Coordinates of C-alpha atoms in Angstrom, one line a residue:
M1 CA -43.0 41.7 6.3
D2 CA -43.9 40.3 2.9
Y3 CA -42.5 36.7 2.5
L4 CA -40.8 37.6 -0.9
L5 CA -39.2 40.7 0.7
F6 CA -37.9 38.6 3.6
L7 CA -36.5 36.0 1.2
G8 CA -34.9 38.7 -1.0
L9 CA -33.2 40.4 1.9
L10 CA -31.9 37.1 3.3
S11 CA -30.6 36.0 -0.1
S12 CA -28.9 39.4 -0.7
A13 CA -27.3 39.3 2.8
I14 CA -25.9 35.8 2.1
A15 CA -24.7 36.8 -1.4
M16 CA -22.8 39.8 0.0
R17 CA -21.1 37.7 2.6
W18 CA -20.2 35.0 0.0
I19 CA -18.6 37.6 -2.3
V20 CA -16.5 38.9 0.6
A21 CA -15.5 35.4 1.5
R22 CA -14.0 34.9 -1.9
Y23 CA -11.2 37.3 -1.0
P24 CA -8.2 36.6 1.2
Y25 CA -8.2 36.3 5.0
S26 CA -6.0 37.2 7.9
G27 CA -2.6 35.5 7.6
Y28 CA -3.1 34.1 4.1
N29 CA 0.2 32.6 3.0
K30 CA 2.0 34.4 5.8
P31 CA 4.1 32.0 8.0
P32 CA 5.0 31.4 10.7
M33 CA 1.9 32.6 12.6
F34 CA -0.6 32.9 9.6
G35 CA -3.1 35.2 11.3
D36 CA -6.6 35.0 12.7
F37 CA -7.7 32.3 10.3
E38 CA -5.0 30.0 11.7
A39 CA -6.0 31.1 15.3
Q40 CA -9.5 29.8 14.8
R41 CA -8.3 26.6 13.2
H42 CA -5.8 26.0 15.9
W43 CA -8.4 26.3 18.6
M44 CA -10.3 23.5 16.9
E45 CA -7.1 21.5 16.9
V46 CA -6.4 22.1 20.6
T47 CA -10.0 21.5 21.9
I48 CA -10.5 18.2 20.1
N49 CA -7.1 16.7 20.9
L50 CA -6.5 17.8 24.5
P51 CA -8.6 17.5 27.7
I52 CA -10.5 20.6 28.8
N53 CA -8.1 21.3 31.8
E54 CA -5.3 21.8 29.2
W55 CA -7.1 24.1 26.8
Y56 CA -5.8 27.3 28.5
Q57 CA -2.6 25.9 30.0
N58 CA 0.9 26.1 28.5
S59 CA 2.4 22.7 27.8
S60 CA 4.5 20.8 25.3
L61 CA 1.3 20.0 23.4
N62 CA -0.2 23.4 23.7
N63 CA 2.2 26.2 23.2
L64 CA 0.3 29.3 24.2
T65 CA 2.6 31.6 22.3
Y66 CA 1.2 30.0 19.1
W67 CA -2.4 31.3 19.1
G68 CA -3.2 30.1 22.6
L69 CA -6.9 30.3 23.5
D70 CA -7.7 33.7 24.9
Y71 CA -11.5 33.8 24.5
P72 CA -14.1 32.5 27.1
L73 CA -15.4 29.0 27.3
L74 CA -18.3 29.3 24.9
T75 CA -15.8 30.1 22.2
A76 CA -13.8 27.0 23.2
Y77 CA -17.0 24.8 23.1
H78 CA -17.8 26.3 19.7
S79 CA -14.3 25.5 18.5
Y80 CA -14.7 21.9 19.8
I81 CA -17.9 21.4 17.9
C82 CA -16.4 22.8 14.7
G83 CA -13.2 20.8 15.3
W84 CA -15.2 17.5 15.8
I85 CA -17.0 18.0 12.5
S86 CA -13.7 19.0 10.8
N87 CA -12.0 15.8 12.2
K88 CA -14.8 13.7 10.8
I89 CA -14.4 15.2 7.4
N90 CA -10.6 15.1 7.2
P91 CA -8.4 14.3 10.3
I92 CA -5.5 16.2 8.7
W93 CA -7.2 19.5 9.2
C94 CA -6.9 19.4 12.9
A95 CA -4.0 17.0 13.5
L96 CA -2.2 18.0 16.7
K97 CA 0.9 20.1 15.8
E98 CA 1.1 18.7 12.3
S99 CA -1.7 20.8 11.0
H100 CA -0.2 24.2 11.8
G101 CA -0.6 26.6 8.9
H102 CA -2.9 24.1 7.0
E103 CA -4.4 26.0 4.0
S104 CA -5.9 23.5 1.6
S105 CA -8.8 24.8 -0.5
S106 CA -11.3 22.2 0.9
H107 CA -10.4 23.2 4.5
K108 CA -10.8 26.9 3.7
L109 CA -14.2 26.2 2.3
F110 CA -15.2 24.4 5.4
M111 CA -14.0 27.2 7.6
R112 CA -15.9 29.8 5.5
Y113 CA -19.0 27.6 5.9
T114 CA -18.7 27.7 9.7
V115 CA -19.0 31.5 9.7
F116 CA -22.0 31.3 7.3
I117 CA -23.8 28.9 9.6
A118 CA -23.1 31.1 12.6
D119 CA -24.8 34.0 10.8
L120 CA -27.7 31.8 9.7
L121 CA -28.3 30.4 13.2
I122 CA -27.8 33.5 15.3
Y123 CA -27.2 36.9 13.6
Y124 CA -29.9 36.8 10.9
P125 CA -32.6 35.7 13.5
A126 CA -31.4 38.5 15.8
A127 CA -31.7 41.1 13.0
F128 CA -35.2 40.0 12.1
Y129 CA -36.2 39.7 15.8
V130 CA -35.1 43.4 16.2
Y131 CA -37.3 44.3 13.2
R132 CA -40.4 42.7 14.8
S133 CA -39.8 43.7 18.4
D134 CA -37.8 46.9 18.8
L135 CA -39.9 49.2 21.0
L136 CA -38.0 52.4 19.9
N137 CA -39.3 52.2 16.3
K138 CA -42.3 49.8 16.7
N139 CA -44.9 52.2 15.2
V140 CA -42.9 53.5 12.3
A141 CA -42.4 51.0 9.5
T142 CA -39.7 53.1 7.7
K143 CA -37.6 53.4 10.9
K144 CA -37.8 49.6 11.5
F145 CA -36.8 48.9 8.0
T146 CA -33.8 51.2 8.2
V147 CA -32.5 49.4 11.3
L148 CA -33.1 46.0 9.6
L149 CA -31.1 47.0 6.5
T150 CA -28.3 48.4 8.5
N151 CA -28.1 45.3 10.6
L152 CA -28.1 42.9 7.6
F153 CA -25.7 44.9 5.3
Y154 CA -23.3 46.7 7.6
P155 CA -20.0 46.0 5.8
L156 CA -17.6 46.1 8.7
L157 CA -19.0 43.1 10.5
I158 CA -19.1 41.2 7.2
L159 CA -15.5 42.2 6.3
I160 CA -14.2 41.2 9.7
D161 CA -16.1 37.9 10.0
H162 CA -16.2 36.7 6.4
G163 CA -13.0 38.5 5.1
H164 CA -10.5 38.8 8.0
F165 CA -12.1 35.7 9.6
Q166 CA -13.7 35.7 13.0
Y167 CA -17.1 34.7 14.6
N168 CA -18.2 38.1 16.0
S169 CA -21.7 37.5 14.7
I170 CA -22.3 35.0 17.5
S171 CA -21.6 37.3 20.4
L172 CA -23.0 40.3 18.7
G173 CA -26.2 38.5 17.6
L174 CA -26.8 37.2 21.2
A175 CA -26.2 40.7 22.6
L176 CA -28.5 42.3 20.0
I177 CA -31.4 40.0 21.0
A178 CA -30.6 40.7 24.7
F179 CA -30.7 44.4 24.1
V180 CA -34.2 44.3 22.7
M181 CA -35.6 41.7 25.1
A182 CA -34.3 43.9 28.0
T183 CA -36.8 46.5 27.0
Q184 CA -39.7 44.1 27.4
K185 CA -40.7 43.3 31.0
N186 CA -41.8 39.7 30.3
L187 CA -38.5 38.8 28.7
I188 CA -35.9 40.3 31.0
L189 CA -34.8 36.9 32.4
V190 CA -34.3 35.6 28.9
S191 CA -32.4 38.8 28.1
A192 CA -30.1 38.2 31.1
I193 CA -29.4 34.6 30.0
L194 CA -28.6 35.6 26.4
F195 CA -26.3 38.4 27.3
T196 CA -24.5 36.1 29.8
L197 CA -24.0 33.7 26.9
S198 CA -22.7 36.6 24.7
L199 CA -20.3 37.6 27.5
N200 CA -19.1 34.0 27.8
Y201 CA -18.4 33.9 24.1
K202 CA -16.3 37.1 23.9
Q203 CA -15.1 39.0 27.0
M204 CA -15.3 42.2 25.1
E205 CA -19.0 42.2 25.7
L206 CA -18.1 43.7 29.0
Y207 CA -18.3 46.9 27.0
H208 CA -22.1 46.5 27.1
A209 CA -22.4 44.8 30.5
I210 CA -22.6 47.9 32.7
P211 CA -25.4 49.7 30.8
I212 CA -27.5 46.5 30.7
F213 CA -27.0 46.1 34.5
V214 CA -27.9 49.7 35.2
Y215 CA -31.0 49.6 32.9
L216 CA -32.3 46.3 34.3
L217 CA -31.7 47.6 37.8
S218 CA -33.4 51.0 37.3
A219 CA -36.2 49.9 35.0
Y220 CA -37.4 46.8 36.8
C221 CA -35.8 46.4 40.2
F222 CA -36.9 49.8 41.7
E223 CA -40.4 51.0 42.3
E224 CA -41.0 54.3 44.1
R225 CA -37.4 54.2 45.4
K226 CA -38.0 50.7 46.9
I227 CA -36.1 47.7 45.6
K228 CA -38.2 44.9 44.1
L229 CA -36.3 42.1 45.8
K230 CA -37.9 39.2 43.8
T231 CA -37.0 40.7 40.4
F232 CA -33.5 41.6 41.6
L233 CA -32.8 38.1 43.0
S234 CA -34.4 36.4 39.9
L235 CA -32.0 38.3 37.6
G236 CA -29.0 37.6 39.7
L237 CA -29.9 33.9 40.0
V238 CA -30.3 33.3 36.2
V239 CA -26.9 35.1 35.6
I240 CA -25.1 33.0 38.3
V241 CA -26.7 29.7 37.1
T242 CA -25.8 30.4 33.5
F243 CA -22.2 31.3 34.4
F244 CA -22.0 28.1 36.6
I245 CA -23.3 25.8 33.8
I246 CA -20.8 27.2 31.3
W247 CA -17.8 27.2 33.7
I248 CA -18.5 23.9 35.6
P249 CA -16.1 21.8 33.5
V250 CA -13.1 24.0 34.6
L251 CA -14.1 24.9 38.1
R252 CA -12.6 21.7 39.5
H253 CA -9.3 22.3 37.6
N254 CA -7.8 25.7 37.4
P255 CA -10.3 28.5 36.6
L256 CA -7.7 31.2 37.3
A257 CA -5.7 30.0 34.3
V258 CA -8.7 30.7 32.1
I259 CA -9.2 34.1 33.6
K260 CA -5.6 35.0 33.2
R261 CA -5.8 34.1 29.5
L262 CA -9.0 36.2 29.1
F263 CA -7.3 39.4 30.5
P264 CA -3.7 39.3 29.4
F265 CA -2.4 42.5 31.0
D266 CA 1.2 41.6 30.2
R267 CA 0.6 42.4 26.5
G268 CA 0.7 46.1 27.1
L269 CA -1.4 49.2 26.6
Y270 CA -2.1 48.3 22.9
E271 CA -0.6 46.3 20.1
D272 CA -1.3 47.6 16.6
K273 CA -2.2 51.2 15.7
V274 CA -5.8 51.6 17.1
A275 CA -8.0 54.7 16.8
N276 CA -8.3 55.1 20.6
F277 CA -7.2 57.8 23.0
W278 CA -4.0 56.1 24.2
C279 CA -2.6 55.3 20.8
T280 CA -3.3 58.9 19.6
I281 CA -1.9 60.6 22.7
N282 CA 1.2 58.4 22.4
L283 CA 2.1 60.6 19.4
I284 CA 2.8 63.4 21.8
V285 CA 3.7 61.6 25.1
K286 CA 5.4 58.2 24.8
L287 CA 3.4 56.5 27.5
R288 CA 4.8 53.0 27.1
S289 CA 8.3 54.2 27.6
K290 CA 7.5 56.4 30.6
F291 CA 5.2 54.0 32.6
N292 CA 5.2 50.3 33.3
H293 CA 2.2 48.0 32.5
E294 CA 0.8 48.1 36.0
T295 CA 0.7 51.9 36.1
L296 CA -0.8 52.1 32.6
A297 CA -3.5 49.5 33.5
K298 CA -4.5 51.5 36.6
L299 CA -4.6 54.7 34.6
C300 CA -6.8 53.1 32.0
L301 CA -9.1 51.7 34.7
L302 CA -9.4 55.1 36.3
T303 CA -10.0 56.9 33.0
T304 CA -12.5 54.4 31.7
S305 CA -14.4 54.3 35.0
L306 CA -14.7 58.1 35.2
S307 CA -15.7 58.4 31.5
I308 CA -18.6 55.9 31.8
L309 CA -20.1 57.4 35.0
P310 CA -22.1 60.3 33.4
S311 CA -23.9 58.0 30.9
C312 CA -24.7 55.3 33.5
F313 CA -26.0 58.0 36.0
M314 CA -28.2 59.5 33.3
L315 CA -29.5 56.0 32.4
F316 CA -30.3 55.2 36.0
R317 CA -32.2 58.4 36.4
R318 CA -34.3 57.8 33.2
P319 CA -34.3 54.2 32.0
T320 CA -36.1 54.7 28.6
V321 CA -35.5 52.6 25.6
R322 CA -33.8 55.4 23.7
N323 CA -31.7 56.3 26.7
F324 CA -30.7 52.7 27.1
Y325 CA -29.5 52.4 23.5
I326 CA -27.6 55.7 23.7
S327 CA -25.9 54.6 27.0
L328 CA -24.9 51.3 25.4
F329 CA -23.2 53.3 22.7
N330 CA -21.6 55.9 25.0
V331 CA -20.2 53.3 27.5
S332 CA -18.9 50.9 24.8
L333 CA -17.2 53.8 23.0
C334 CA -15.7 54.9 26.2
F335 CA -14.3 51.4 26.7
Y336 CA -12.9 51.4 23.2
L337 CA -11.3 54.8 23.6
F338 CA -9.9 54.6 27.1
S339 CA -9.5 51.0 28.3
F340 CA -6.4 48.8 28.3
Q341 CA -5.4 46.5 25.5
V342 CA -7.9 47.5 22.8
H343 CA -7.9 45.9 19.3
E344 CA -9.1 47.8 16.2
K345 CA -11.9 45.2 15.6
T346 CA -13.6 46.1 18.9
I347 CA -15.0 49.2 17.3
L348 CA -17.8 46.8 16.4
L349 CA -19.0 46.9 20.0
P350 CA -20.2 50.6 19.9
C351 CA -21.4 50.1 16.3
L352 CA -24.0 47.5 17.5
P353 CA -26.2 49.7 19.6
L354 CA -25.7 52.6 17.2
I355 CA -27.4 50.4 14.5
L356 CA -30.5 50.3 16.7
L357 CA -30.4 54.2 16.7
S358 CA -29.8 54.5 12.9
A359 CA -33.3 55.7 12.3
T360 CA -33.4 58.0 15.3
Y361 CA -30.2 59.8 14.6
P362 CA -29.6 58.9 10.9
V363 CA -26.8 61.3 10.0
E364 CA -24.7 60.8 13.1
C365 CA -25.2 57.0 13.1
F366 CA -24.4 56.4 9.4
A367 CA -21.4 58.7 9.5
F368 CA -20.0 57.0 12.6
L369 CA -20.6 53.5 11.0
Q370 CA -18.6 54.7 8.0
F371 CA -15.8 56.2 10.2
A372 CA -15.6 52.9 12.0
M373 CA -14.9 51.3 8.7
I374 CA -12.2 53.9 8.0
S375 CA -10.6 53.2 11.3
V376 CA -9.9 49.6 10.4
F377 CA -8.6 50.4 6.9
P378 CA -5.0 49.5 7.9
L379 CA -6.2 46.0 8.8
M380 CA -7.9 45.8 5.3
I381 CA -4.5 46.6 3.7
K382 CA -2.8 44.0 5.8
D383 CA -5.3 41.3 4.8
N384 CA -5.4 42.3 1.1
L385 CA -9.1 43.3 1.4
V386 CA -8.8 46.8 0.0
F387 CA -10.8 46.3 -3.2
I388 CA -13.7 44.6 -1.5
F389 CA -13.5 47.2 1.3
W390 CA -14.1 50.0 -1.3
I391 CA -16.9 48.1 -3.0
T392 CA -18.8 47.5 0.3
F393 CA -18.0 51.0 1.6
M394 CA -19.5 52.7 -1.5
G395 CA -22.4 50.3 -1.5
F396 CA -23.1 51.2 2.2
S397 CA -22.8 54.9 1.3
I398 CA -25.5 54.5 -1.3
L399 CA -27.7 52.7 1.2
A400 CA -27.0 55.5 3.8
L401 CA -28.0 58.2 1.3
Q402 CA -31.2 56.4 0.4
R403 CA -32.2 56.0 4.1
L404 CA -31.2 59.7 4.8
Y405 CA -33.6 60.7 2.1
I406 CA -36.3 58.6 3.7
H407 CA -35.7 60.3 7.0
L408 CA -35.2 63.8 5.5
N409 CA -37.4 65.6 8.1
Q410 CA -35.0 64.4 10.9
I411 CA -31.8 65.7 9.3
S412 CA -29.8 68.7 10.4
L413 CA -28.1 70.3 7.4
I414 CA -25.2 71.4 9.6
Q415 CA -24.7 67.9 11.0
L416 CA -24.9 66.4 7.5
C417 CA -22.2 68.9 6.2
F418 CA -20.0 68.2 9.2
S419 CA -20.2 64.4 8.7
I420 CA -19.5 64.6 5.0
L421 CA -16.5 67.0 5.6
C422 CA -15.0 64.6 8.2
I423 CA -15.3 61.6 5.9
T424 CA -14.0 63.5 2.9
I425 CA -10.9 64.8 4.8
T426 CA -9.8 61.3 5.6
F427 CA -10.0 60.0 2.0
P428 CA -6.6 61.3 0.9
L429 CA -5.0 59.4 3.8
L430 CA -6.7 56.2 2.7
I431 CA -5.4 56.7 -0.9
A432 CA -1.9 57.7 0.4
A433 CA -1.8 54.5 2.6
I434 CA -2.0 52.4 -0.6
Y435 CA -0.1 54.4 -3.2
I436 CA 2.3 56.8 -1.5
Q437 CA 5.5 55.5 0.2
P438 CA 5.8 57.2 3.7
P439 CA 9.0 58.9 4.8
I440 CA 11.8 56.4 5.8
H441 CA 11.8 57.8 9.4
Y442 CA 8.0 57.5 9.7
P443 CA 7.1 54.2 8.1
D444 CA 3.6 54.1 9.8
L445 CA 2.7 57.7 9.0
W446 CA -0.5 57.1 7.0
I447 CA -1.7 54.5 9.4
V448 CA -1.1 56.6 12.4
L449 CA -2.9 59.6 10.8
I450 CA -5.9 57.5 9.9
S451 CA -6.1 56.2 13.5
A452 CA -5.6 59.7 14.9
C453 CA -8.3 61.3 12.7
S454 CA -10.7 58.5 13.5
C455 CA -10.0 58.9 17.2
I456 CA -10.7 62.7 17.1
Y457 CA -14.0 62.0 15.3
F458 CA -15.0 59.3 17.8
L459 CA -14.3 61.8 20.7
I460 CA -16.5 64.4 19.0
I461 CA -19.4 61.9 18.5
L462 CA -19.0 60.7 22.1
I463 CA -19.6 64.2 23.4
Q464 CA -22.5 64.7 21.0
F465 CA -24.3 61.5 22.2
H466 CA -23.7 62.4 25.8
I467 CA -25.6 65.7 25.0
Y468 CA -28.3 63.7 23.4
Q469 CA -28.5 61.5 26.4
F470 CA -28.6 64.5 28.7
K471 CA -31.5 65.9 26.8
E472 CA -33.3 62.5 26.9
T473 CA -32.7 62.4 30.7
T474 CA -34.0 65.9 31.4
Y475 CA -36.9 65.7 29.0
K476 CA -40.3 65.7 30.7
P477 CA -43.5 64.8 28.8
L478 CA -46.0 67.6 28.6
Q479 CA -48.6 67.2 31.3
I480 CA -52.1 68.1 30.0
K481 CA -54.3 69.1 32.9
K482 CA -57.9 67.9 32.8
T483 CA -60.5 70.6 33.1
N484 CA -64.0 70.1 34.4

């Protein structure tokens, strides 16, 4: 890549994030809980003021009902580093208990910078590494460039991290590098380490864990139906050692307390209106009133397990790079649609591998990425990010149309019309959610309809990509016989 082009893309990506960061964040001026911005700040407060054995435990100094830590240890360590720097700049920002709801302009600027630095250190390098190393598109410059542009400028990740306020770029960036390294035999151990780090930053990376395991097992640990024990043990060892190093500070205290915080089944099937199967089916059958948490958790486990089996089986049979990326998408979307306690923001997990396929299935991928944005529109309303949502959505639509033109020979007219129709149908709901008061008896009508429409679209695309994976699995290269 030309140096000036590299610099221009990087500058544009930073500028886009800075523009989004000028808008409000989750919980802005909304006591008493203040939102996700306060959650991230509070974790800094907890980690620098309390010993590690108290980070995940309820106490008089750490009230877990007020944004208690519920992400893995790497998130806690990251919070500690940010909190330590914050405390050096201004101790008031993270003073124990006294700093709750702190919203000074200087502190907000500091918090925004922490997200920029996370992008600069992890996500940007991941995006450019994919550009240089992705085996799926390695011989086609236009395809590689499409994936790079989508990685750098996909608005949903930017809106959630730099608008709503989170650090998804860390776990997603680590996972992104791990995906690509997993397709290169000499880097599979590094891939396993990086993905373990990603999983220990956000437990939602479990959405990707099963396809990675199946791919590494099938592609590298079997040869002529015999297991390659050295490779298998090496992969297992690096994962165990990485876990051990991360968890060693809490192993001598109460690791079960950490695990309980990471998987809070007592919260119920779902919280807000999410574009998944359970929230949608609840419009017809009131599941939460008919079944207890334990029964619903078992139902979700069974449904999710059954839904991911076909994709994993097809990946095991034919562990190609394309099949691997498709399986990452299929399995993570199954988890989003059918698993227990899903948040609307976890739609980012299926979006990540789909970005890698954006030049292979351009219409389907760009349409899904836009629908993923539509599915979180209620969150944008809540965070006062509607205006910047529309700006970035339209900008990404222009980028998508430009890349579709580049890949015109791969486009099905029927698929294109279907995608445009689905997105167009939802637009009146987005407008209604802002300007039209819903009926008194149905105060969440527009939000529920947006979620339900998004869910139906996700189910259709899930079936479609299972068909693509089946075709990839059953495809056999043409064998040309040599003649004397």
